[in-house]
XYZ file of C-alpha atoms in Angstrom:
576
model
C 31.702 -0.877 20.428
C 29.414 -3.582 18.965
C 30.935 -7.061 18.641
C 29.926 -7.347 14.978
C 29.080 -4.627 12.462
C 27.465 -5.253 9.082
C 28.430 -2.414 6.710
C 27.140 -2.629 3.120
C 25.576 -0.646 0.296
C 22.306 -1.952 -1.161
C 21.044 -0.854 -4.556
C 17.436 -1.075 -5.763
C 16.567 -0.114 -9.333
C 13.621 1.773 -10.761
C 10.682 -0.439 -11.741
C 7.286 0.122 -13.308
C 3.886 -0.209 -11.671
C 2.738 -1.971 -14.885
C -0.982 -1.626 -14.155
C -3.168 -3.232 -16.814
C -4.979 -0.029 -17.813
C -2.674 2.667 -19.188
C -3.046 6.398 -18.428
C -6.102 8.019 -20.033
C -8.133 11.226 -19.738
C -11.197 12.635 -21.496
C -12.121 16.337 -21.289
C -15.129 18.413 -22.311
C -16.793 21.754 -21.586
C -20.194 21.497 -19.875
C -23.291 23.684 -20.296
C -21.943 26.197 -17.764
C -18.565 26.637 -19.455
C -16.708 24.555 -16.864
C -13.914 22.127 -17.710
C -15.021 18.539 -17.037
C -12.212 16.000 -16.716
C -12.898 12.260 -16.665
C -9.652 10.512 -15.776
C -8.187 7.240 -14.631
C -6.811 8.699 -11.408
C -6.395 7.936 -7.726
C -6.549 11.606 -6.735
C -9.528 13.564 -8.088
C -9.079 16.550 -5.757
C -5.313 16.801 -6.269
C -5.828 16.431 -10.035
C -8.271 19.361 -9.969
C -5.730 21.500 -8.109
C -2.900 20.567 -10.496
C -4.994 21.209 -13.618
C -6.298 24.550 -12.329
C -2.786 25.702 -11.409
C -1.358 24.588 -14.773
C -4.073 26.374 -16.773
C -4.146 29.433 -14.489
C -7.895 29.127 -13.948
C -9.940 28.935 -10.730
C -10.451 25.489 -9.251
C -14.178 26.232 -9.301
C -14.023 26.001 -13.110
C -12.686 22.436 -13.035
C -14.598 19.239 -12.277
C -12.684 15.928 -12.083
C -14.420 12.554 -11.946
C -13.099 9.003 -11.778
C -14.769 6.025 -13.477
C -13.947 2.410 -12.705
C -10.211 2.224 -13.321
C -7.934 -0.675 -14.155
C -5.217 -0.496 -11.544
C -2.901 2.204 -10.281
C -0.418 1.014 -7.619
C 0.609 4.664 -7.139
C 1.243 5.470 -10.814
C -2.084 7.295 -10.993
C -1.265 9.260 -7.858
C 0.557 11.599 -10.240
C -1.183 13.703 -12.904
C 0.761 12.044 -15.721
C -1.585 12.803 -18.622
C -4.444 15.014 -17.352
C -2.991 18.449 -18.099
C -2.544 17.969 -21.859
C -6.138 17.230 -22.951
C -7.347 19.724 -20.329
C -5.246 22.415 -22.044
C -6.585 21.473 -25.500
C -10.222 21.520 -24.362
C -9.895 24.755 -22.403
C -8.343 26.542 -25.386
C -10.566 25.080 -28.133
C -13.769 24.452 -26.129
C -13.930 21.110 -27.949
C -13.807 17.621 -26.404
C -10.418 15.932 -26.288
C -9.089 12.572 -25.269
C -5.607 11.260 -24.549
C -4.901 7.546 -24.109
C -1.329 6.456 -23.490
C -0.115 3.392 -25.335
C 1.775 0.794 -23.350
C 5.022 2.200 -24.772
C 4.117 5.728 -23.623
C 3.202 4.392 -20.178
C 6.597 2.690 -20.009
C 8.736 5.642 -21.117
C 6.819 8.706 -19.849
C 5.390 7.819 -16.454
C 6.592 7.832 -12.828
C 8.261 4.529 -11.818
C 9.644 3.567 -8.408
C 12.632 5.582 -7.163
C 16.021 4.004 -7.683
C 17.787 4.068 -4.305
C 21.242 3.344 -2.968
C 21.200 2.560 0.751
C 24.302 2.505 2.930
C 23.448 0.527 6.044
C 25.505 -0.141 9.154
C 24.036 -2.625 11.630
C 25.713 -3.350 14.963
C 25.033 -6.235 17.359
C 26.578 -8.117 20.267
C 27.590 -11.778 20.080
C 24.378 -12.810 21.813
C 22.387 -11.408 18.876
C 21.185 -8.222 20.545
C 20.939 -5.472 17.929
C 22.303 -2.243 19.360
C 22.482 0.262 16.526
C 21.262 1.001 12.998
C 22.715 3.705 10.771
C 20.961 4.164 7.437
C 21.794 6.623 4.661
C 19.671 6.671 1.499
C 20.536 8.299 -1.822
C 17.404 8.555 -3.956
C 17.178 9.198 -7.701
C 14.072 11.305 -8.315
C 14.663 11.702 -12.054
C 14.116 14.930 -13.942
C 11.569 16.402 -11.513
C 10.922 16.365 -7.787
C 7.759 14.246 -7.925
C 7.463 12.603 -4.473
C 11.191 13.261 -3.940
C 11.518 13.976 -0.190
C 8.478 12.008 0.949
C 9.376 8.661 -0.624
C 12.956 8.618 0.602
C 11.762 9.285 4.150
C 9.946 5.977 4.323
C 13.130 4.029 3.532
C 14.207 4.676 7.117
C 11.039 5.588 8.998
C 9.380 2.288 8.082
C 12.319 -0.094 8.387
C 14.355 0.929 11.444
C 11.342 0.820 13.840
C 11.010 -2.941 13.304
C 13.929 -3.147 15.737
C 12.906 -0.578 18.325
C 14.958 -2.236 21.075
C 18.138 -0.834 19.521
C 20.013 1.634 21.716
C 20.652 4.077 18.896
C 19.619 4.797 15.338
C 20.424 7.383 12.692
C 18.672 8.019 9.397
C 19.876 10.536 6.810
C 19.197 10.916 3.105
C 19.753 12.898 -0.058
C 17.613 13.180 -3.174
C 19.218 13.940 -6.527
C 17.914 15.040 -9.908
C 19.012 13.034 -12.977
C 18.159 13.067 -16.680
C 15.822 10.112 -16.320
C 12.056 9.684 -16.036
C 10.621 11.441 -13.013
C 10.115 8.863 -10.296
C 6.870 8.730 -8.340
C 4.672 6.703 -6.043
C 4.662 2.925 -6.222
C 3.181 0.547 -3.658
C 5.543 0.394 -0.671
C 6.746 3.942 -1.395
C 10.340 3.817 -0.139
C 9.743 1.324 2.653
C 10.254 -1.420 0.046
C 13.790 -0.225 -0.642
C 14.693 0.368 3.003
C 13.381 -3.001 4.172
C 15.421 -4.806 1.505
C 18.553 -3.352 3.085
C 17.598 -3.701 6.756
C 16.155 -7.215 6.549
C 19.034 -8.467 4.390
C 21.511 -7.094 6.944
C 19.661 -8.698 9.864
C 19.734 -12.085 8.107
C 23.435 -11.619 7.369
C 24.057 -10.733 11.018
C 22.365 -13.979 12.046
C 24.596 -15.901 9.623
C 27.733 -14.198 10.946
C 26.705 -15.031 14.512
C 25.700 -18.584 13.601
C 22.157 -18.271 14.958
C 18.784 -18.907 13.365
C 17.492 -15.787 11.523
C 14.111 -16.310 13.161
C 15.691 -16.281 16.607
C 17.525 -12.979 16.042
C 14.234 -11.410 14.970
C 12.312 -12.779 17.941
C 15.022 -11.383 20.164
C 14.906 -7.853 18.726
C 11.605 -7.140 16.970
C 9.017 -4.597 18.049
C 6.187 -5.926 20.191
C 2.769 -4.680 21.247
C 2.827 -1.764 23.644
C 6.384 -0.775 22.769
C 7.386 2.841 22.157
C 8.906 3.389 18.689
C 11.228 6.414 18.729
C 12.178 5.850 15.070
C 8.516 5.804 14.007
C 7.504 9.395 14.710
C 7.450 8.667 18.457
C 4.367 6.462 18.195
C 3.533 3.392 20.283
C 2.745 -0.017 18.802
C -0.755 -0.262 20.264
C -1.675 -3.141 17.965
C 1.099 -5.553 17.010
C 0.835 -9.285 16.368
C 4.243 -9.540 14.673
C 5.454 -12.242 17.065
C 2.387 -14.345 16.252
C 2.974 -13.781 12.524
C 6.508 -15.175 12.848
C 5.326 -18.288 14.690
C 2.528 -18.975 12.225
C 4.705 -18.480 9.121
C 7.411 -20.718 10.583
C 4.863 -23.465 11.097
C 3.279 -23.029 7.643
C 6.522 -23.385 5.675
C 8.094 -26.069 7.874
C 11.121 -23.922 8.650
C 12.861 -26.314 11.030
C 12.838 -29.117 8.444
C 13.943 -26.977 5.485
C 16.415 -24.468 6.957
C 19.015 -23.674 5.735
C 19.111 -25.693 2.474
C 18.842 -29.128 0.896
C 20.831 -30.513 -2.052
C 18.383 -32.128 -4.476
C 21.004 -33.469 -6.919
C 21.616 -32.481 -10.565
C 22.895 -29.077 -9.414
C 19.546 -28.164 -7.808
C 19.444 -26.720 -4.291
C 16.367 -25.859 -2.250
C 16.572 -23.237 0.480
C 14.384 -20.946 2.557
C 14.510 -17.272 3.516
C 12.649 -14.907 5.817
C 11.806 -11.216 6.036
C 9.584 -9.022 8.183
C 7.971 -5.733 7.217
C 5.945 -2.826 8.513
C 4.229 0.078 6.768
C 1.695 2.698 7.857
C -2.039 3.311 7.623
C -2.027 6.925 6.415
C 0.095 10.072 6.479
C -0.522 11.094 10.070
C -1.728 14.650 10.673
C -2.125 15.139 6.904
C -4.572 12.763 5.215
C -8.274 13.566 5.270
C -10.986 11.058 4.497
C -14.657 11.985 4.162
C -17.906 10.182 3.518
C -21.539 11.121 3.016
C -24.229 8.564 3.859
C -27.753 9.322 2.685
C -31.066 7.527 3.148
C -32.543 6.861 -0.306
C -36.231 6.960 -1.265
C -36.782 3.245 -0.721
C -35.039 2.864 2.614
C -31.677 1.899 1.138
C -28.521 3.996 1.396
C -26.233 6.027 -0.829
C -22.560 6.221 0.123
C -20.729 9.124 -1.503
C -16.927 9.119 -1.238
C -13.904 10.885 -2.689
C -11.629 7.848 -2.343
C -10.785 5.975 -5.532
C -11.351 2.253 -5.960
C -8.702 1.140 -8.471
C -9.253 -2.558 -8.041
C -8.448 -2.513 -4.330
C -12.071 -3.149 -3.378
C -12.551 -0.037 -1.240
C -16.062 0.527 -2.639
C -17.018 -2.909 -1.327
C -15.244 -2.522 2.012
C -16.738 0.905 2.738
C -20.185 -0.362 1.726
C -19.706 -3.255 4.151
C -19.031 -0.743 6.905
C -22.260 1.118 6.120
C -24.155 -2.173 6.133
C -22.659 -3.113 9.495
C -23.454 0.261 11.050
C -26.953 0.602 9.598
C -28.051 -3.034 10.052
C -28.745 -3.604 6.371
C -27.486 -5.742 3.503
C -24.459 -4.669 1.460
C -26.785 -4.850 -1.549
C -28.751 -1.982 0.007
C -25.747 0.375 -0.215
C -25.069 2.158 -3.523
C -21.552 3.628 -3.723
C -20.796 6.772 -5.719
C -17.395 8.372 -6.259
C -15.146 10.006 -6.888
C -16.303 13.405 -8.160
C -14.924 16.765 -7.070
C -18.383 18.366 -7.464
C -20.399 15.767 -5.558
C -17.980 13.959 -3.242
C -16.874 15.310 0.122
C -13.173 16.144 0.191
C -10.806 13.166 0.341
C -7.028 13.338 -0.030
C -7.184 10.358 -2.384
C -6.375 6.683 -2.421
C -2.748 6.428 -1.423
C -0.555 5.855 1.637
C -2.661 2.781 2.481
C -5.179 5.199 3.966
C -8.579 4.303 2.533
C -9.846 1.617 4.906
C -8.239 3.243 7.943
C -9.009 6.935 7.302
C -12.047 6.977 5.008
C -13.443 3.896 6.777
C -13.435 5.798 10.070
C -15.227 8.690 8.341
C -17.880 6.218 7.144
C -18.314 4.922 10.690
C -18.678 8.486 12.011
C -21.132 9.502 9.256
C -23.312 6.475 10.007
C -23.407 7.383 13.702
C -24.558 10.909 12.780
C -27.152 9.572 10.365
C -28.598 7.238 13.000
C -29.170 10.240 15.276
C -30.967 12.118 12.489
C -33.112 9.110 11.529
C -34.077 8.730 15.162
C -35.148 12.384 15.152
C -37.414 11.880 12.133
C -38.826 8.642 13.571
C -39.522 10.214 16.967
C -41.767 12.754 15.262
C -43.578 9.939 13.444
C -44.064 8.016 16.714
C -45.085 11.100 18.672
C -42.333 10.839 21.274
C -38.963 12.392 22.098
C -35.665 11.271 20.603
C -34.621 9.961 24.038
C -37.440 7.423 23.822
C -36.329 5.774 20.555
C -33.462 3.510 19.544
C -32.067 2.437 16.176
C -32.084 -1.371 16.097
C -32.054 -4.039 13.358
C -32.647 -1.526 10.602
C -35.674 0.057 12.306
C -36.271 2.828 14.808
C -38.187 1.497 17.824
C -39.886 3.239 20.699
C -38.436 1.936 23.939
C -40.725 -0.187 26.111
C -43.423 -0.360 23.413
C -44.090 -2.401 20.298
C -44.121 0.700 18.099
C -41.476 1.056 15.380
C -40.955 2.503 11.902
C -38.933 1.048 9.045
C -36.274 2.808 7.040
C -38.592 2.816 4.024
C -41.272 4.610 6.088
C -38.709 7.129 7.328
C -37.602 7.764 3.733
C -41.189 8.668 2.801
C -41.510 10.992 5.795
C -38.182 12.574 4.785
C -39.991 13.967 1.735
C -43.114 15.378 3.444
C -43.222 18.120 6.097
C -39.761 17.257 7.406
C -37.010 19.557 8.661
C -34.374 16.949 9.630
C -32.023 15.912 6.826
C -31.690 12.165 6.288
C -28.081 12.585 5.252
C -24.819 12.917 7.170
C -21.236 13.760 6.260
C -18.153 13.173 8.340
C -14.455 13.882 7.855
C -11.595 12.193 9.641
C -7.877 12.717 10.039
C -5.587 10.787 12.335
C -2.677 12.006 14.485
C -1.151 8.520 14.279
C -0.469 5.990 11.523
C -0.590 2.538 13.141
C 1.664 0.142 11.230
C 0.449 -3.146 9.835
C 3.048 -5.916 10.079
C 3.912 -8.880 7.896
C 6.185 -11.903 7.847
C 7.102 -13.547 4.556
C 8.962 -16.852 4.182
C 9.973 -18.321 0.839
C 11.240 -21.657 -0.407
C 13.179 -21.551 -3.666
C 14.882 -24.027 -5.950
C 18.127 -22.724 -7.429
C 19.917 -24.303 -10.368
C 23.653 -23.915 -9.791
C 24.371 -24.652 -13.463
C 22.235 -21.808 -14.818
C 21.556 -19.468 -11.868
C 17.803 -19.847 -12.372
C 15.604 -19.307 -9.302
C 12.157 -20.874 -9.039
C 9.707 -19.852 -6.329
C 8.294 -23.087 -4.908
C 6.363 -21.812 -1.912
C 5.713 -18.387 -0.420
C 3.888 -18.069 2.887
C 2.718 -14.737 4.238
C 1.142 -13.903 7.557
C -0.198 -10.365 7.902
C -1.335 -8.302 10.877
C -3.673 -5.654 9.453
C -5.679 -5.279 12.648
C -9.166 -6.727 12.298
C -9.538 -7.956 8.718
C -12.653 -6.293 7.289
C -12.912 -8.422 4.142
C -10.616 -11.488 4.288
C -11.135 -12.390 0.612
C -10.087 -8.938 -0.621
C -7.232 -8.796 1.899
C -5.937 -12.137 0.652
C -6.046 -10.962 -2.966
C -4.216 -7.756 -2.000
C -1.524 -9.814 -0.298
C -1.092 -12.240 -3.173
C -0.870 -9.396 -5.689
C 1.732 -7.528 -3.656
C 3.861 -10.653 -3.226
C 3.855 -11.266 -6.988
C 4.924 -7.666 -7.637
C 7.680 -8.104 -5.060
C 8.866 -11.289 -6.770
C 8.930 -9.344 -10.033
C 11.177 -6.495 -8.899
C 13.422 -8.967 -7.048
C 14.094 -11.363 -9.932
C 13.128 -9.734 -13.243
C 12.119 -6.107 -13.420
C 14.558 -3.314 -14.177
C 14.450 -0.058 -16.111
C 17.629 0.552 -18.053
C 18.465 3.658 -20.061
C 20.391 4.322 -23.262
C 23.154 6.922 -23.446
C 20.573 9.689 -23.945
C 18.601 8.754 -20.840
C 15.756 7.109 -22.770
C 14.222 3.962 -21.228
C 15.024 0.847 -23.248
C 12.209 -1.421 -22.021
C 9.278 0.128 -23.892
C 6.946 -2.899 -23.915
C 6.161 -6.040 -21.975
C 8.303 -7.960 -24.457
C 11.375 -6.287 -22.937
C 10.084 -5.366 -19.478
C 9.427 -8.709 -17.807
C 6.717 -8.934 -15.163
C 5.906 -12.209 -13.398
C 3.312 -14.528 -14.901
C 1.272 -17.176 -13.110
C 4.126 -19.610 -13.790
C 6.648 -17.455 -11.898
C 4.861 -16.966 -8.593
C 4.949 -20.475 -7.181
C 2.499 -21.540 -4.503
C 1.240 -18.568 -2.459
C -0.349 -19.080 0.935
C -1.720 -16.185 2.966
C -3.053 -16.074 6.511
C -3.869 -13.319 9.003
C -3.091 -12.773 12.665
C -5.503 -10.217 14.067
C -4.633 -7.433 16.434
C -7.092 -4.699 17.438
C -6.248 -1.132 16.468
C -8.216 1.215 18.773
C -7.997 4.179 16.384
C -9.196 2.279 13.291
C -12.704 1.485 12.061
C -13.786 -1.789 13.686
C -10.158 -2.233 14.823
C -8.729 -2.244 11.281
C -5.353 -1.089 9.950
C -4.122 -0.949 6.373
C -2.949 -3.716 4.049
C -2.442 -2.143 0.604
C 1.306 -1.484 0.627
C 2.968 -3.673 3.237
C 2.374 -6.810 1.177
C 5.028 -5.919 -1.427
C 7.863 -5.470 1.070
C 8.999 -8.962 2.121
C 9.827 -10.798 -1.152
C 13.110 -8.984 -1.944
C 14.925 -9.594 1.378
C 13.386 -13.065 1.815
C 14.431 -14.235 -1.662
C 17.912 -12.668 -1.296
C 18.283 -14.552 1.989
C 17.209 -17.847 0.370
C 19.659 -17.312 -2.507
C 22.453 -16.755 0.025
C 21.545 -19.991 1.771
C 21.682 -21.830 -1.567
C 24.909 -20.293 -2.890
C 26.799 -18.731 0.031
C 26.723 -15.347 -1.768
C 24.777 -12.230 -0.737
C 23.235 -10.160 -3.515
C 22.766 -6.544 -2.558
C 21.515 -5.167 -5.878
C 18.113 -5.779 -7.440
C 17.078 -7.453 -9.651
C 18.937 -10.681 -8.824
C 19.112 -12.212 -12.293
C 20.389 -15.712 -13.203
C 23.437 -14.113 -14.803
C 24.364 -12.315 -11.576
C 23.885 -15.499 -9.541
C 25.951 -17.632 -11.915
C 28.803 -15.127 -12.195
C 28.994 -14.626 -8.425
C 29.215 -18.288 -7.507
C 32.615 -19.813 -6.687
C 33.911 -21.692 -9.729
């Protein structure tokens, strides 16, 4: 009984993560007859399990370590190449190495799931959204890699943006096809679902003749609101309304909306999209950290999370420095190694800062207690009489204190209190970060070419731990989003073989394609996160597709509901 119903099918294609470093693994047998695997992976503990199961050997006979790796974006969340050299080394007892070429990475990896989303959106004439009905059909390829989990996010992390709706329904199917097995890619299903939902909301605003910002302000989730479509969680930290206001101001929305004719067939227009994601897999992910006092009064941080260019080694070291009142330079980070690191699910689901960061915070609190115990013995008093302050342990109401370097020496002589602490953390909730993206494009009506002139992004990731790294994350995600919106597409020949086997055929954005990117942050405070932080890794890829599609509609009067939106599609769809 809604006044207006939007009812369309949206189609997103498979696309590659296209990380700079291809898949690679080196294997050897150590002095104890164990299989050592050095791999470019995001998931050392899962890789160990997969290898052990594939070779039918105990997990105790497998050690997996991760060096510095050159990007992953979810591609290295799957054991794409580890099993093959592991098999060779286990059978021959000789070292082996497998490095994928770019062509092999393009044709034998795990790209984003192709999805077809049937969305019905109902609203009243005053712009109040009353119902969302979303059905997703997901193409998982030849195997079920991430099949049911990815498709779930297409609804669970798009519908809750509009939690004021009276009713929602989300259903899905996953099908096998004779294509590459699809896998994890930044955004992980939410990217596809948000393209459909945000495009439909912008179309609803156009049908009703109201500003697309106004319809969002009228219906979007706000802080303190219960989200029945998001696992029954409450938005305890949400600055989405502030993100909208700031982005609107940054791009000059009121002056540029909806479009301006620049002459010579060129039109400039603007578009908007909102997004949400998560900060972990609630009740599943485990993050762990070990913090140890080194011989010279500095610290070792031992983690199982994988830094793949995201900067988590730096961010987690910053947390140790903050907790232990020392310089970041005094924290040496080691990981990830299944023999030496405490268990960590791995670097995925945007969980590292939120989950492993909390484990770091907890481990530091434990370590402070133990250092106070050692220092109390040195000062000849009880632990209740000392306090950890400014990188020293001081005796209350006296001038006596000991430094961390002095404690580290005592740790080695006649000491029965370990100067090391380990903590594990798992969260029952997954607080969503939020983002607003607004884009200004220039469209050539004679050729269908779209140029990104300006892209502004305002992100709520809780308290921003490292603004420089967060900004780089955001810029990188936006560029990837621009890529799968305008260029990227995996096509197959009649035998199901991918055609785009190199970067000559598979087009990713260059510096010339991304326009002017501007990123700012609106802080909220997440009570369950370390120092009030939420995640940022995945949400940043989710706004370009619906925002650019909206801007193209404003420039041409035509909605494009299939990605990528190429110049040919734009030109052929325009009224002649």
